[in-house]
Amino acid sequence: MDRLKNKVAIITGSSKGLGEADARLFAQEGATVIIADVDVENGERVAREIGPQATFMRLDVRKEAEWKELIAKIMEKHGRLDVLVNNAGVMEIQTPESLTEEDYRFVLAVSLDGTVFGCKHAIPAMKASGGGSIVNMSSIASIIGEPLVAAYCAAKGGIESYTRCVAVYCAQNNIKIRCNSVHPSGTTTPMVESVGPKLEASGLAPLFEGKAVMDNEPGEPNDVAYMVLYLASDESKFVSGAKMVVDNTTTVTQGAVPPGEGKVC
């Protein structure tokens, strides 16, 4: 219960889905958790349900000025920052041909810009705290082809690459900060569950009828949260620049794994 004892952690996009699972698990393991999100209603609900270890702070990850303000407040209140989980992300249905500039810039701004700004401003705060861990939420979309979510693929591929940039920068400059990426397959979150209805609404569904799709059984949020917990904790002190895949063989399987089978024991 003390894997993150005395650590202060920011988790973006933690008003629901994977970020919410991270926040609840981090608090159980002793962390002080800052729930950072634009969704005030759900963010405050999650903080309230977790209890005094959690605080909601509104953050639009696309805006660098808000990152500076958030981390300054955290350093003033807590005197340290140990963990940053860049979890915030959005997904829109578009192919490389149907992608609109508006959707592209929105998805990239939330997922990739948010990660870049988060890392930029967390590094000096963590240096002042004696070190820390940054966990960037990527996806199997950075590994395999996902033709329905063009901008999402671009963003998650950028996050994977940028994670290595940060990790090597810190290692080569003797900065005691680790940076790793996590690559889940589909999980039972509101974002993933919205894909089906969004696909139908997009009018693109007929384009993919009869084509192979990866429809392996989805994971649960805690399947990913426990990986994030490991990377945030001191247990992973020798792990940096790594690509941690959480997908029950999806990226190495030809065809789908039947529900209830192929579980990793």
mmCIF file of C-alpha atoms in Angstrom:
data_model
loop_
_atom_site.group_PDB
_atom_site.id
_atom_site.type_symbol
_atom_site.label_atom_id
_atom_site.label_comp_id
_atom_site.label_asym_id
_atom_site.label_seq_id
_atom_site.Cartn_x
_atom_site.Cartn_y
_atom_site.Cartn_z
ATOM 1 C CA MET A 1 0.000 0.000 0.000
ATOM 2 C CA ASP A 2 3.034 2.322 0.119
ATOM 3 C CA ARG A 3 4.563 1.978 -3.352
ATOM 4 C CA LEU A 4 4.169 5.747 -3.885
ATOM 5 C CA LYS A 5 4.368 6.921 -0.284
ATOM 6 C CA ASN A 6 5.241 10.626 0.050
ATOM 7 C CA LYS A 7 5.223 11.159 -3.731
ATOM 8 C CA VAL A 8 3.336 14.006 -5.395
ATOM 9 C CA ALA A 9 1.855 13.098 -8.766
ATOM 10 C CA ILE A 10 0.095 14.963 -11.559
ATOM 11 C CA ILE A 11 -2.187 12.866 -13.759
ATOM 12 C CA THR A 12 -3.689 14.642 -16.754
ATOM 13 C CA GLY A 13 -7.015 13.589 -18.209
ATOM 14 C CA SER A 14 -7.860 11.877 -14.940
ATOM 15 C CA SER A 15 -11.533 12.791 -14.631
ATOM 16 C CA LYS A 16 -12.436 9.487 -16.309
ATOM 17 C CA GLY A 17 -11.069 6.408 -18.053
ATOM 18 C CA LEU A 18 -7.437 5.373 -17.715
ATOM 19 C CA GLY A 19 -6.459 8.556 -15.889
ATOM 20 C CA GLU A 20 -9.140 8.034 -13.261
ATOM 21 C CA ALA A 21 -7.922 4.463 -12.712
ATOM 22 C CA ASP A 22 -4.365 5.785 -12.301
ATOM 23 C CA ALA A 23 -5.489 8.404 -9.792
ATOM 24 C CA ARG A 24 -7.392 5.936 -7.630
ATOM 25 C CA LEU A 25 -4.558 3.403 -7.650
ATOM 26 C CA PHE A 26 -1.894 6.027 -6.939
ATOM 27 C CA ALA A 27 -3.849 7.273 -3.926
ATOM 28 C CA GLN A 28 -4.212 3.724 -2.622
ATOM 29 C CA GLU A 29 -0.440 3.406 -2.827
ATOM 30 C CA GLY A 30 0.211 6.539 -0.774
ATOM 31 C CA ALA A 31 0.618 9.297 -3.359
ATOM 32 C CA THR A 32 -0.721 12.819 -3.192
ATOM 33 C CA VAL A 33 -2.599 13.069 -6.492
ATOM 34 C CA ILE A 34 -3.385 16.144 -8.576
ATOM 35 C CA ILE A 35 -6.257 15.410 -10.943
ATOM 36 C CA ALA A 36 -5.635 17.745 -13.881
ATOM 37 C CA ASP A 37 -8.383 18.023 -16.480
ATOM 38 C CA VAL A 38 -10.718 20.421 -18.300
ATOM 39 C CA ASP A 39 -13.722 18.385 -17.107
ATOM 40 C CA VAL A 40 -14.396 20.190 -13.852
ATOM 41 C CA GLU A 41 -17.519 18.269 -12.830
ATOM 42 C CA ASN A 42 -16.029 14.798 -13.176
ATOM 43 C CA GLY A 43 -12.595 15.875 -11.978
ATOM 44 C CA GLU A 44 -14.020 17.250 -8.750
ATOM 45 C CA ARG A 45 -16.133 14.103 -8.350
ATOM 46 C CA VAL A 46 -13.105 11.825 -8.633
ATOM 47 C CA ALA A 47 -11.108 13.944 -6.182
ATOM 48 C CA ARG A 48 -13.994 13.964 -3.747
ATOM 49 C CA GLU A 49 -14.419 10.191 -3.956
ATOM 50 C CA ILE A 50 -10.701 9.551 -3.463
ATOM 51 C CA GLY A 51 -10.561 11.811 -0.431
ATOM 52 C CA PRO A 52 -7.982 14.213 1.054
ATOM 53 C CA GLN A 53 -5.081 12.690 -0.887
ATOM 54 C CA ALA A 54 -6.519 14.033 -4.147
ATOM 55 C CA THR A 55 -6.988 17.570 -5.419
ATOM 56 C CA PHE A 56 -8.636 18.657 -8.642
ATOM 57 C CA MET A 57 -6.910 21.437 -10.574
ATOM 58 C CA ARG A 58 -8.246 22.588 -13.915
ATOM 59 C CA LEU A 59 -5.722 22.302 -16.746
ATOM 60 C CA ASP A 60 -6.003 22.667 -20.496
ATOM 61 C CA VAL A 61 -2.922 20.694 -21.512
ATOM 62 C CA ARG A 62 -2.792 22.489 -24.878
ATOM 63 C CA LYS A 63 -1.798 25.753 -23.210
ATOM 64 C CA GLU A 64 1.769 26.098 -21.994
ATOM 65 C CA ALA A 65 0.916 29.022 -19.694
ATOM 66 C CA GLU A 66 -1.528 26.825 -17.785
ATOM 67 C CA TRP A 67 1.160 24.178 -17.301
ATOM 68 C CA LYS A 68 3.510 26.773 -15.814
ATOM 69 C CA GLU A 69 0.809 28.023 -13.478
ATOM 70 C CA LEU A 70 -0.234 24.526 -12.387
ATOM 71 C CA ILE A 71 3.265 23.341 -11.540
ATOM 72 C CA ALA A 72 4.091 26.598 -9.759
ATOM 73 C CA LYS A 73 1.024 26.110 -7.537
ATOM 74 C CA ILE A 74 1.967 22.510 -6.803
ATOM 75 C CA MET A 75 5.522 23.442 -5.877
ATOM 76 C CA GLU A 76 4.262 26.233 -3.648
ATOM 77 C CA LYS A 77 1.770 23.958 -1.881
ATOM 78 C CA HIS A 78 3.662 20.655 -1.717
ATOM 79 C CA GLY A 79 7.276 21.688 -2.256
ATOM 80 C CA ARG A 80 7.945 18.885 -4.717
ATOM 81 C CA LEU A 81 6.844 17.002 -7.834
ATOM 82 C CA ASP A 82 7.761 13.341 -8.189
ATOM 83 C CA VAL A 83 5.536 11.903 -10.904
ATOM 84 C CA LEU A 84 3.870 13.189 -14.056
ATOM 85 C CA VAL A 85 1.493 11.000 -16.046
ATOM 86 C CA ASN A 86 0.743 12.605 -19.405
ATOM 87 C CA ASN A 87 -2.497 10.726 -19.945
ATOM 88 C CA ALA A 88 -4.769 13.311 -21.577
ATOM 89 C CA GLY A 89 -5.770 12.395 -25.108
ATOM 90 C CA VAL A 90 -8.627 12.506 -27.590
ATOM 91 C CA MET A 91 -9.605 10.441 -30.614
ATOM 92 C CA GLU A 92 -11.557 11.311 -33.745
ATOM 93 C CA ILE A 93 -12.544 9.015 -36.609
ATOM 94 C CA GLN A 94 -10.770 9.960 -39.828
ATOM 95 C CA THR A 95 -8.735 8.254 -42.527
ATOM 96 C CA PRO A 96 -5.622 9.812 -44.088
ATOM 97 C CA GLU A 97 -7.914 11.126 -46.838
ATOM 98 C CA SER A 98 -10.900 12.263 -44.776
ATOM 99 C CA LEU A 99 -8.859 13.932 -42.024
ATOM 100 C CA THR A 100 -9.819 17.564 -41.502
ATOM 101 C CA GLU A 101 -7.374 20.241 -40.412
ATOM 102 C CA GLU A 102 -9.586 21.068 -37.429
ATOM 103 C CA ASP A 103 -9.637 17.471 -36.143
ATOM 104 C CA TYR A 104 -5.939 16.993 -36.830
ATOM 105 C CA ARG A 105 -4.872 20.091 -34.909
ATOM 106 C CA PHE A 106 -7.221 19.311 -32.006
ATOM 107 C CA VAL A 107 -6.004 15.725 -31.559
ATOM 108 C CA LEU A 108 -2.342 16.686 -31.886
ATOM 109 C CA ALA A 109 -2.718 19.633 -29.510
ATOM 110 C CA VAL A 110 -4.281 17.604 -26.702
ATOM 111 C CA SER A 111 -2.177 14.476 -27.008
ATOM 112 C CA LEU A 112 1.218 15.562 -28.325
ATOM 113 C CA ASP A 113 1.444 19.261 -27.417
ATOM 114 C CA GLY A 114 0.145 18.448 -23.945
ATOM 115 C CA THR A 115 2.837 15.815 -23.475
ATOM 116 C CA VAL A 116 5.623 18.095 -24.730
ATOM 117 C CA PHE A 117 4.591 21.009 -22.507
ATOM 118 C CA GLY A 118 4.100 18.691 -19.533
ATOM 119 C CA CYS A 119 7.587 17.254 -19.850
ATOM 120 C CA LYS A 120 9.137 20.687 -20.386
ATOM 121 C CA HIS A 121 7.774 22.128 -17.153
ATOM 122 C CA ALA A 122 7.919 18.972 -15.036
ATOM 123 C CA ILE A 123 11.650 18.494 -15.594
ATOM 124 C CA PRO A 124 12.851 21.567 -13.641
ATOM 125 C CA ALA A 125 10.334 20.906 -10.861
ATOM 126 C CA MET A 126 11.482 17.287 -10.561
ATOM 127 C CA LYS A 127 15.138 18.346 -10.646
ATOM 128 C CA ALA A 128 14.412 20.614 -7.685
ATOM 129 C CA SER A 129 12.710 17.677 -5.948
ATOM 130 C CA GLY A 130 15.680 15.353 -6.394
ATOM 131 C CA GLY A 131 14.337 13.397 -9.361
ATOM 132 C CA GLY A 132 11.182 11.784 -10.612
ATOM 133 C CA SER A 133 9.324 9.734 -13.179
ATOM 134 C CA ILE A 134 7.407 10.824 -16.283
ATOM 135 C CA VAL A 135 4.971 8.368 -17.845
ATOM 136 C CA ASN A 136 3.608 9.235 -21.287
ATOM 137 C CA MET A 137 0.466 7.511 -22.507
ATOM 138 C CA SER A 138 0.960 6.327 -26.065
ATOM 139 C CA SER A 139 -0.943 3.470 -27.742
ATOM 140 C CA ILE A 140 -0.557 0.402 -29.893
ATOM 141 C CA ALA A 141 -1.526 2.875 -32.641
ATOM 142 C CA SER A 142 2.155 3.889 -32.630
ATOM 143 C CA ILE A 143 3.110 0.279 -33.404
ATOM 144 C CA ILE A 144 0.502 -1.136 -35.800
ATOM 145 C CA GLY A 145 -1.576 0.411 -38.541
ATOM 146 C CA GLU A 146 -4.890 1.907 -37.372
ATOM 147 C CA PRO A 147 -6.450 3.374 -40.540
ATOM 148 C CA LEU A 148 -9.552 4.786 -38.835
ATOM 149 C CA VAL A 149 -7.772 7.204 -36.484
ATOM 150 C CA ALA A 150 -5.203 9.039 -38.595
ATOM 151 C CA ALA A 151 -4.479 11.996 -36.307
ATOM 152 C CA TYR A 152 -4.452 9.765 -33.243
ATOM 153 C CA CYS A 153 -1.756 7.593 -34.884
ATOM 154 C CA ALA A 154 0.331 10.674 -35.644
ATOM 155 C CA ALA A 155 0.011 11.920 -32.074
ATOM 156 C CA LYS A 156 0.796 8.608 -30.404
ATOM 157 C CA GLY A 157 3.770 7.976 -32.676
ATOM 158 C CA GLY A 158 5.086 11.399 -31.732
ATOM 159 C CA ILE A 159 4.643 10.641 -28.049
ATOM 160 C CA GLU A 160 6.604 7.403 -28.362
ATOM 161 C CA SER A 161 9.509 9.163 -30.067
ATOM 162 C CA TYR A 162 9.449 12.168 -27.749
ATOM 163 C CA THR A 163 9.570 9.880 -24.727
ATOM 164 C CA ARG A 164 12.935 8.554 -25.876
ATOM 165 C CA CYS A 165 14.133 12.116 -26.458
ATOM 166 C CA VAL A 166 13.331 13.094 -22.879
ATOM 167 C CA ALA A 167 14.750 9.886 -21.412
ATOM 168 C CA VAL A 168 18.092 10.225 -23.196
ATOM 169 C CA TYR A 169 18.326 13.949 -22.479
ATOM 170 C CA CYS A 170 17.906 13.315 -18.770
ATOM 171 C CA ALA A 171 20.270 10.333 -18.699
ATOM 172 C CA GLN A 172 23.052 12.064 -20.611
ATOM 173 C CA ASN A 173 22.823 15.173 -18.458
ATOM 174 C CA ASN A 174 22.740 13.253 -15.162
ATOM 175 C CA ILE A 175 19.200 14.421 -14.432
ATOM 176 C CA LYS A 176 17.573 11.841 -12.188
ATOM 177 C CA ILE A 177 14.312 11.707 -14.129
ATOM 178 C CA ARG A 178 13.072 8.622 -15.950
ATOM 179 C CA CYS A 179 10.670 8.830 -18.887
ATOM 180 C CA ASN A 180 8.765 5.881 -20.341
ATOM 181 C CA SER A 181 5.774 5.351 -22.618
ATOM 182 C CA VAL A 182 2.826 2.988 -22.173
ATOM 183 C CA HIS A 183 1.071 1.444 -25.181
ATOM 184 C CA PRO A 184 -2.339 -0.076 -24.400
ATOM 185 C CA SER A 185 -4.661 -1.815 -26.806
ATOM 186 C CA GLY A 186 -8.398 -1.173 -26.522
ATOM 187 C CA THR A 187 -9.704 -0.843 -22.979
ATOM 188 C CA THR A 188 -13.144 -0.354 -21.496
ATOM 189 C CA THR A 189 -13.000 3.430 -21.287
ATOM 190 C CA PRO A 190 -15.433 6.081 -22.553
ATOM 191 C CA MET A 191 -13.037 7.058 -25.358
ATOM 192 C CA VAL A 192 -12.656 3.542 -26.737
ATOM 193 C CA GLU A 193 -16.339 2.755 -26.302
ATOM 194 C CA SER A 194 -17.180 5.839 -28.391
ATOM 195 C CA VAL A 195 -15.372 4.490 -31.466
ATOM 196 C CA GLY A 196 -18.284 2.391 -32.758
ATOM 197 C CA PRO A 197 -20.878 5.188 -32.651
ATOM 198 C CA LYS A 198 -18.368 7.691 -34.057
ATOM 199 C CA LEU A 199 -17.558 5.348 -36.929
ATOM 200 C CA GLU A 200 -21.226 5.013 -37.834
ATOM 201 C CA ALA A 201 -21.739 8.779 -37.586
ATOM 202 C CA SER A 202 -18.707 9.439 -39.784
ATOM 203 C CA GLY A 203 -20.178 7.566 -42.735
ATOM 204 C CA LEU A 204 -16.898 5.662 -43.128
ATOM 205 C CA ALA A 205 -18.139 2.292 -41.858
ATOM 206 C CA PRO A 206 -18.862 0.872 -45.362
ATOM 207 C CA LEU A 207 -15.263 1.540 -46.358
ATOM 208 C CA PHE A 208 -14.082 -1.083 -43.868
ATOM 209 C CA GLU A 209 -16.719 -3.777 -44.310
ATOM 210 C CA GLY A 210 -15.081 -7.136 -44.909
ATOM 211 C CA LYS A 211 -11.607 -5.870 -44.035
ATOM 212 C CA ALA A 212 -9.517 -7.364 -41.268
ATOM 213 C CA VAL A 213 -9.777 -5.559 -37.956
ATOM 214 C CA MET A 214 -8.167 -6.222 -34.609
ATOM 215 C CA ASP A 215 -11.045 -6.918 -32.245
ATOM 216 C CA ASN A 216 -9.325 -8.696 -29.384
ATOM 217 C CA GLU A 217 -11.120 -8.635 -26.066
ATOM 218 C CA PRO A 218 -10.632 -5.199 -24.468
ATOM 219 C CA GLY A 219 -8.644 -4.763 -21.310
ATOM 220 C CA GLU A 220 -9.767 -3.056 -18.124
ATOM 221 C CA PRO A 221 -8.423 0.339 -16.966
ATOM 222 C CA ASN A 222 -6.522 -1.218 -14.070
ATOM 223 C CA ASP A 223 -4.668 -3.509 -16.474
ATOM 224 C CA VAL A 224 -2.965 -0.345 -17.694
ATOM 225 C CA ALA A 225 -2.935 1.482 -14.354
ATOM 226 C CA TYR A 226 -0.766 -1.171 -12.719
ATOM 227 C CA MET A 227 1.845 -0.697 -15.435
ATOM 228 C CA VAL A 228 1.739 3.069 -14.893
ATOM 229 C CA LEU A 229 2.068 2.487 -11.140
ATOM 230 C CA TYR A 230 5.181 0.369 -11.672
ATOM 231 C CA LEU A 231 6.801 3.036 -13.831
ATOM 232 C CA ALA A 232 5.918 5.764 -11.333
ATOM 233 C CA SER A 233 7.371 3.830 -8.419
ATOM 234 C CA ASP A 234 10.991 3.370 -7.392
ATOM 235 C CA GLU A 235 10.680 -0.296 -8.412
ATOM 236 C CA SER A 236 11.421 0.821 -11.978
ATOM 237 C CA LYS A 237 14.478 2.924 -11.055
ATOM 238 C CA PHE A 238 16.537 1.324 -13.873
ATOM 239 C CA VAL A 239 13.820 1.623 -16.535
ATOM 240 C CA SER A 240 13.915 4.666 -18.787
ATOM 241 C CA GLY A 241 13.242 5.220 -22.473
ATOM 242 C CA ALA A 242 11.182 2.034 -22.575
ATOM 243 C CA LYS A 243 8.085 1.241 -24.619
ATOM 244 C CA MET A 244 5.790 -0.763 -22.339
ATOM 245 C CA VAL A 245 3.096 -2.594 -24.309
ATOM 246 C CA VAL A 246 -0.093 -3.664 -22.491
ATOM 247 C CA ASP A 247 -2.156 -5.475 -25.104
ATOM 248 C CA ASN A 248 -2.523 -9.233 -24.437
ATOM 249 C CA THR A 249 -0.649 -10.043 -27.687
ATOM 250 C CA THR A 250 -2.649 -7.720 -29.975
ATOM 251 C CA THR A 251 0.441 -6.285 -31.664
ATOM 252 C CA VAL A 252 2.026 -9.707 -32.186
ATOM 253 C CA THR A 253 -1.071 -11.736 -33.059
ATOM 254 C CA GLN A 254 -2.277 -12.585 -36.553
ATOM 255 C CA GLY A 255 -6.025 -12.326 -36.165
ATOM 256 C CA ALA A 256 -8.142 -11.895 -33.078
ATOM 257 C CA VAL A 257 -7.839 -13.740 -29.794
ATOM 258 C CA PRO A 258 -11.246 -15.251 -28.834
ATOM 259 C CA PRO A 259 -12.825 -13.631 -25.759
ATOM 260 C CA GLY A 260 -11.827 -15.386 -22.577
ATOM 261 C CA GLU A 261 -8.874 -17.155 -24.205
ATOM 262 C CA GLY A 262 -5.251 -16.248 -24.676
ATOM 263 C CA LYS A 263 -5.061 -14.563 -21.287
ATOM 264 C CA VAL A 264 -1.604 -13.790 -20.011
ATOM 265 C CA CYS A 265 -1.194 -15.593 -16.688
#
